[in-house]
Amino acid sequence: MKPVKLSRALTAALLLAVPFVSYAQEAAEPEEASSPVTWSIAATTDYVFRGVSQTDEGPALQAGLTYTAPFGLYVGAWGSNVDFGDPDPEAGVRGVDTELDLFVGYSHDFNDSWNLDVSALRYTYHGASDGVDSGDYMEYIAKVTWAGPVEVSGLVAYAPDYGDLTPKAKESYANLSASYEFGDSGISLGAGVGYTSVDYGAETIDGERFDYGVTDYFDGALTVSKAFGPATATLGYYTTFASDADLLKDESGIYDDRIALTISIGN
């Protein structure tokens, strides 16, 4: 779910980047269930991925489907509407309106407390205007979870060909999160912080080397969730921050602090 892609025009102001915890990543880490097939449908007031709005601060409808084999291998797909701006090929604006993520992974429980999850995730974007790169890319993810009184997870991700730039950028992401569930109340609290680093690489034009440098920023999230049978309501506060505050300034406001409400249902 995706990150908003990079464009050369934004190299000095930070690409259309990525937020805290992607719904797609959550879908790619299925919990144990009686059925090998799990599904989810969600409605949210704002699709936030690693701190950044993917819907131009608008609502989204999302759905996911995962099949998990008895030995821990899983495959699945997850989709959402997105809003990456009105199509403008001359300006390099894609006009993408749909994201579909395809993933395969392996989850292994070492014991009752420790779990390792590794996956490969393909972000695909649809609805782009003719002649504009849609910005599809691969990301490789590893996550370790400790399930104690407080569940703590550490995640690292790497995308070797990130965005729609030439040359392709390299994106790295790390996240540390924790959650606590209040007994059988169905209420849980979550918090997390993430760090995104994008290396734009370099290229030689007419014998002159251009190094486009590195852009990085942090994202944070605080959430409270309440389960109502098969449905869950989550209220989240999301933020982004960087050492150079100008990196996160954008007229659209997609990097601004925000609150989002998500209602989901699934098995």
Short mmCIF file of C-alpha atoms in Angstrom, two decimals:
data_model
loop_
_atom_site.label_atom_id
_atom_site.label_comp_id
_atom_site.label_asym_id
_atom_site.label_seq_id
_atom_site.Cartn_x
_atom_site.Cartn_y
_atom_site.Cartn_z
CA MET A 1 0.00 0.00 0.00
CA LYS A 2 1.79 1.99 -0.91
CA PRO A 3 4.04 4.70 -1.00
CA VAL A 4 3.59 7.71 -3.15
CA LYS A 5 6.28 7.66 -5.76
CA LEU A 6 9.25 9.91 -6.34
CA SER A 7 9.51 12.48 -9.09
CA ARG A 8 12.66 14.35 -10.07
CA ALA A 9 10.87 17.65 -9.45
CA LEU A 10 10.60 16.75 -5.77
CA THR A 11 14.20 15.79 -5.09
CA ALA A 12 14.76 19.05 -3.24
CA ALA A 13 11.50 18.87 -1.34
CA LEU A 14 11.13 15.14 -0.64
CA LEU A 15 9.42 12.70 -2.88
CA LEU A 16 5.85 11.71 -2.55
CA ALA A 17 6.98 9.29 0.06
CA VAL A 18 5.90 6.63 2.49
CA PRO A 19 4.24 6.51 5.92
CA PHE A 20 4.30 4.54 9.19
CA VAL A 21 2.64 1.14 8.94
CA SER A 22 1.30 0.15 5.59
CA TYR A 23 -2.01 -1.63 5.54
CA ALA A 24 -0.48 -3.87 2.88
CA GLN A 25 2.28 -4.92 5.25
CA GLU A 26 -0.29 -5.70 7.90
CA ALA A 27 -2.14 -7.84 5.36
CA ALA A 28 1.11 -9.59 4.50
CA GLU A 29 1.54 -10.86 8.06
CA PRO A 30 -1.48 -13.07 8.73
CA GLU A 31 -2.28 -14.29 12.21
CA GLU A 32 -3.16 -17.90 12.92
CA ALA A 33 -6.70 -18.72 11.92
CA SER A 34 -8.84 -21.83 11.66
CA SER A 35 -9.14 -21.29 7.91
CA PRO A 36 -6.07 -21.13 5.64
CA VAL A 37 -7.77 -18.26 3.81
CA THR A 38 -8.10 -14.91 5.56
CA TRP A 39 -9.80 -11.82 4.20
CA SER A 40 -10.37 -8.24 5.25
CA ILE A 41 -12.42 -5.27 4.09
CA ALA A 42 -11.84 -1.78 5.45
CA ALA A 43 -13.07 1.78 5.08
CA THR A 44 -10.84 4.62 6.26
CA THR A 45 -11.08 8.39 6.33
CA ASP A 46 -7.49 8.66 5.05
CA TYR A 47 -5.14 5.99 3.69
CA VAL A 48 -1.92 6.72 5.60
CA PHE A 49 1.26 4.82 4.74
CA ARG A 50 4.37 5.52 6.79
CA GLY A 51 3.00 8.87 7.85
CA VAL A 52 1.96 10.17 4.42
CA SER A 53 -1.54 10.36 2.95
CA GLN A 54 -1.92 8.20 -0.15
CA THR A 55 -5.39 9.57 -0.96
CA ASP A 56 -4.67 13.32 -0.85
CA GLU A 57 -6.33 13.37 2.60
CA GLY A 58 -9.44 11.65 1.25
CA PRO A 59 -11.23 8.40 2.19
CA ALA A 60 -10.38 4.92 0.93
CA LEU A 61 -11.97 1.50 0.56
CA GLN A 62 -9.58 -1.43 0.93
CA ALA A 63 -9.66 -5.22 0.72
CA GLY A 64 -7.19 -8.05 1.18
CA LEU A 65 -7.03 -11.82 0.72
CA THR A 66 -4.31 -14.18 2.01
CA TYR A 67 -3.75 -17.93 1.78
CA THR A 68 -1.46 -19.48 4.41
CA ALA A 69 -0.06 -23.00 4.03
CA PRO A 70 0.33 -25.22 7.14
CA PHE A 71 4.13 -24.78 7.09
CA GLY A 72 3.99 -20.97 7.22
CA LEU A 73 4.26 -19.94 3.57
CA TYR A 74 1.64 -17.38 2.53
CA VAL A 75 0.59 -15.53 -0.62
CA GLY A 76 -1.96 -12.81 -1.08
CA ALA A 77 -3.15 -9.55 -2.52
CA TRP A 78 -4.32 -6.25 -1.08
CA GLY A 79 -5.89 -3.25 -2.81
CA SER A 80 -6.99 0.32 -2.17
CA ASN A 81 -7.97 3.45 -4.02
CA VAL A 82 -5.29 6.17 -4.00
CA ASP A 83 -5.02 9.73 -5.28
CA PHE A 84 -1.66 10.79 -6.72
CA GLY A 85 -2.98 13.89 -8.50
CA ASP A 86 -4.73 14.64 -11.78
CA PRO A 87 -3.03 13.17 -14.88
CA ASP A 88 -0.44 15.51 -16.44
CA PRO A 89 2.08 13.61 -18.63
CA GLU A 90 4.09 16.72 -19.47
CA ALA A 91 4.68 17.39 -15.76
CA GLY A 92 5.25 13.70 -15.02
CA VAL A 93 2.13 13.44 -12.84
CA ARG A 94 0.76 9.92 -13.11
CA GLY A 95 -2.85 10.35 -12.10
CA VAL A 96 -2.80 6.91 -10.43
CA ASP A 97 -6.08 6.04 -8.72
CA THR A 98 -5.68 2.37 -7.68
CA GLU A 99 -3.03 0.42 -5.78
CA LEU A 100 -2.78 -3.38 -5.88
CA ASP A 101 -0.13 -5.11 -3.79
CA LEU A 102 0.91 -8.72 -4.40
CA PHE A 103 2.99 -10.52 -1.79
CA VAL A 104 4.54 -13.83 -0.81
CA GLY A 105 6.15 -14.56 2.52
CA TYR A 106 7.06 -17.00 5.25
CA SER A 107 6.13 -16.75 8.94
CA HIS A 108 7.80 -18.91 11.60
CA ASP A 109 7.08 -19.16 15.33
CA PHE A 110 10.23 -20.07 17.27
CA ASN A 111 8.16 -20.47 20.44
CA ASP A 112 5.12 -18.88 22.09
CA SER A 113 6.87 -15.50 22.22
CA TRP A 114 9.08 -15.06 19.16
CA ASN A 115 8.09 -14.89 15.49
CA LEU A 116 10.03 -14.14 12.31
CA ASP A 117 8.25 -13.00 9.15
CA VAL A 118 9.98 -12.40 5.81
CA SER A 119 8.20 -11.34 2.64
CA ALA A 120 8.51 -9.91 -0.85
CA LEU A 121 5.93 -7.30 -1.79
CA ARG A 122 5.16 -5.93 -5.24
CA TYR A 123 3.48 -2.51 -5.22
CA THR A 124 1.55 -1.92 -8.45
CA TYR A 125 -0.32 1.26 -9.40
CA HIS A 126 -3.06 1.62 -11.99
CA GLY A 127 -4.86 4.42 -13.80
CA ALA A 128 -1.74 6.33 -14.90
CA SER A 129 -1.99 8.52 -17.98
CA ASP A 130 -0.35 7.26 -21.19
CA GLY A 131 3.38 7.80 -21.41
CA VAL A 132 3.88 8.12 -17.65
CA ASP A 133 5.67 5.50 -15.53
CA SER A 134 3.20 4.10 -12.99
CA GLY A 135 6.05 3.59 -10.52
CA ASP A 136 5.59 -0.12 -9.68
CA TYR A 137 8.37 -1.54 -7.51
CA MET A 138 9.46 -4.42 -5.25
CA GLU A 139 10.11 -4.23 -1.52
CA TYR A 140 11.72 -6.92 0.65
CA ILE A 141 10.66 -7.02 4.30
CA ALA A 142 11.82 -8.77 7.48
CA LYS A 143 9.97 -8.48 10.77
CA VAL A 144 10.67 -9.89 14.24
CA THR A 145 7.92 -9.90 16.87
CA TRP A 146 8.08 -10.60 20.60
CA ALA A 147 4.69 -11.37 22.14
CA GLY A 148 4.92 -10.67 25.86
CA PRO A 149 2.72 -8.52 28.10
CA VAL A 150 3.40 -5.87 25.46
CA GLU A 151 3.83 -7.01 21.86
CA VAL A 152 6.94 -5.45 20.31
CA SER A 153 7.91 -5.63 16.63
CA GLY A 154 10.94 -4.52 14.68
CA LEU A 155 10.75 -4.25 10.88
CA VAL A 156 13.25 -3.46 8.14
CA ALA A 157 12.44 -3.08 4.44
CA TYR A 158 14.45 -2.40 1.30
CA ALA A 159 13.37 -1.39 -2.21
CA PRO A 160 16.27 -1.50 -4.72
CA ASP A 161 14.30 0.16 -7.57
CA TYR A 162 12.04 2.65 -5.85
CA GLY A 163 9.71 5.03 -7.64
CA ASP A 164 9.58 6.34 -11.18
CA LEU A 165 12.98 8.04 -11.42
CA THR A 166 15.81 7.45 -13.86
CA PRO A 167 18.13 6.23 -12.48
CA LYS A 168 15.99 4.29 -10.02
CA ALA A 169 16.26 5.32 -6.37
CA LYS A 170 16.98 2.96 -3.47
CA GLU A 171 14.67 3.15 -0.45
CA SER A 172 15.31 1.76 3.04
CA TYR A 173 12.80 1.71 5.88
CA ALA A 174 12.95 0.68 9.55
CA ASN A 175 10.16 0.64 12.11
CA LEU A 176 9.80 -0.16 15.80
CA SER A 177 6.29 -0.59 17.16
CA ALA A 178 4.52 -1.81 20.29
CA SER A 179 0.95 -2.66 21.23
CA TYR A 180 -0.87 -3.53 24.43
CA GLU A 181 -4.26 -5.24 24.74
CA PHE A 182 -6.42 -4.65 27.80
CA GLY A 183 -7.46 -8.20 28.69
CA ASP A 184 -10.71 -9.34 27.11
CA SER A 185 -12.01 -5.79 26.64
CA GLY A 186 -11.18 -5.76 22.93
CA ILE A 187 -9.33 -2.47 23.45
CA SER A 188 -5.69 -2.12 22.42
CA LEU A 189 -3.20 0.72 22.24
CA GLY A 190 -0.41 0.97 19.68
CA ALA A 191 2.59 3.20 19.09
CA GLY A 192 5.40 3.19 16.59
CA VAL A 193 8.17 5.18 14.97
CA GLY A 194 9.65 4.65 11.52
CA TYR A 195 12.57 5.99 9.49
CA THR A 196 12.66 6.29 5.70
CA SER A 197 15.83 6.93 3.70
CA VAL A 198 15.81 7.36 -0.08
CA ASP A 199 19.08 7.39 -2.02
CA TYR A 200 18.46 9.02 -5.38
CA GLY A 201 21.73 7.76 -6.81
CA ALA A 202 23.77 9.46 -9.51
CA GLU A 203 24.04 9.58 -13.27
CA THR A 204 26.40 11.02 -15.85
CA ILE A 205 24.98 13.46 -18.39
CA ASP A 206 27.23 14.77 -21.20
CA GLY A 207 30.26 13.66 -19.22
CA GLU A 208 29.18 15.46 -16.04
CA ARG A 209 28.25 13.43 -12.95
CA PHE A 210 25.13 14.41 -11.02
CA ASP A 211 24.70 13.02 -7.49
CA TYR A 212 21.10 13.49 -6.37
CA GLY A 213 21.81 12.81 -2.72
CA VAL A 214 19.77 11.21 0.05
CA THR A 215 16.45 12.26 1.54
CA ASP A 216 15.28 10.93 4.89
CA TYR A 217 12.51 11.51 7.41
CA PHE A 218 10.83 9.96 10.45
CA ASP A 219 7.20 9.02 10.94
CA GLY A 220 5.23 8.23 14.07
CA ALA A 221 1.85 6.82 14.98
CA LEU A 222 -0.39 6.43 18.03
CA THR A 223 -3.50 4.25 17.72
CA VAL A 224 -6.37 2.98 19.83
CA SER A 225 -8.50 0.08 18.60
CA LYS A 226 -11.72 -1.54 19.77
CA ALA A 227 -12.97 -4.90 18.53
CA PHE A 228 -16.69 -5.45 18.03
CA GLY A 229 -17.00 -9.12 17.11
CA PRO A 230 -15.58 -9.52 13.57
CA ALA A 231 -15.26 -5.73 13.18
CA THR A 232 -12.56 -3.43 14.54
CA ALA A 233 -12.53 0.36 14.81
CA THR A 234 -9.13 2.07 14.91
CA LEU A 235 -8.48 5.74 15.60
CA GLY A 236 -4.95 6.81 14.74
CA TYR A 237 -2.79 9.91 14.98
CA TYR A 238 0.02 10.08 12.41
CA THR A 239 2.93 12.48 12.04
CA THR A 240 6.11 13.02 10.01
CA PHE A 241 9.21 14.95 10.99
CA ALA A 242 12.69 15.61 9.58
CA SER A 243 15.86 17.44 10.58
CA ASP A 244 15.21 19.73 7.61
CA ALA A 245 11.58 20.78 8.11
CA ASP A 246 11.39 22.14 4.54
CA LEU A 247 11.59 18.56 3.22
CA LEU A 248 8.09 17.85 4.46
CA LYS A 249 6.41 21.02 3.21
CA ASP A 250 3.90 20.41 0.45
CA GLU A 251 0.91 22.47 -0.62
CA SER A 252 -1.25 19.35 -0.66
CA GLY A 253 -0.65 18.77 3.05
CA ILE A 254 0.01 15.04 2.61
CA TYR A 255 2.91 15.15 5.12
CA ASP A 256 0.95 17.05 7.79
CA ASP A 257 -0.11 15.57 11.12
CA ARG A 258 -3.44 13.82 10.76
CA ILE A 259 -6.07 11.72 12.49
CA ALA A 260 -7.69 8.83 10.63
CA LEU A 261 -10.55 6.51 11.55
CA THR A 262 -10.62 3.01 10.07
CA ILE A 263 -13.40 0.43 10.32
CA SER A 264 -12.40 -3.08 9.25
CA ILE A 265 -14.02 -6.49 9.16
CA GLY A 266 -12.52 -9.89 8.43
CA ASN A 267 -11.83 -13.38 9.69
#
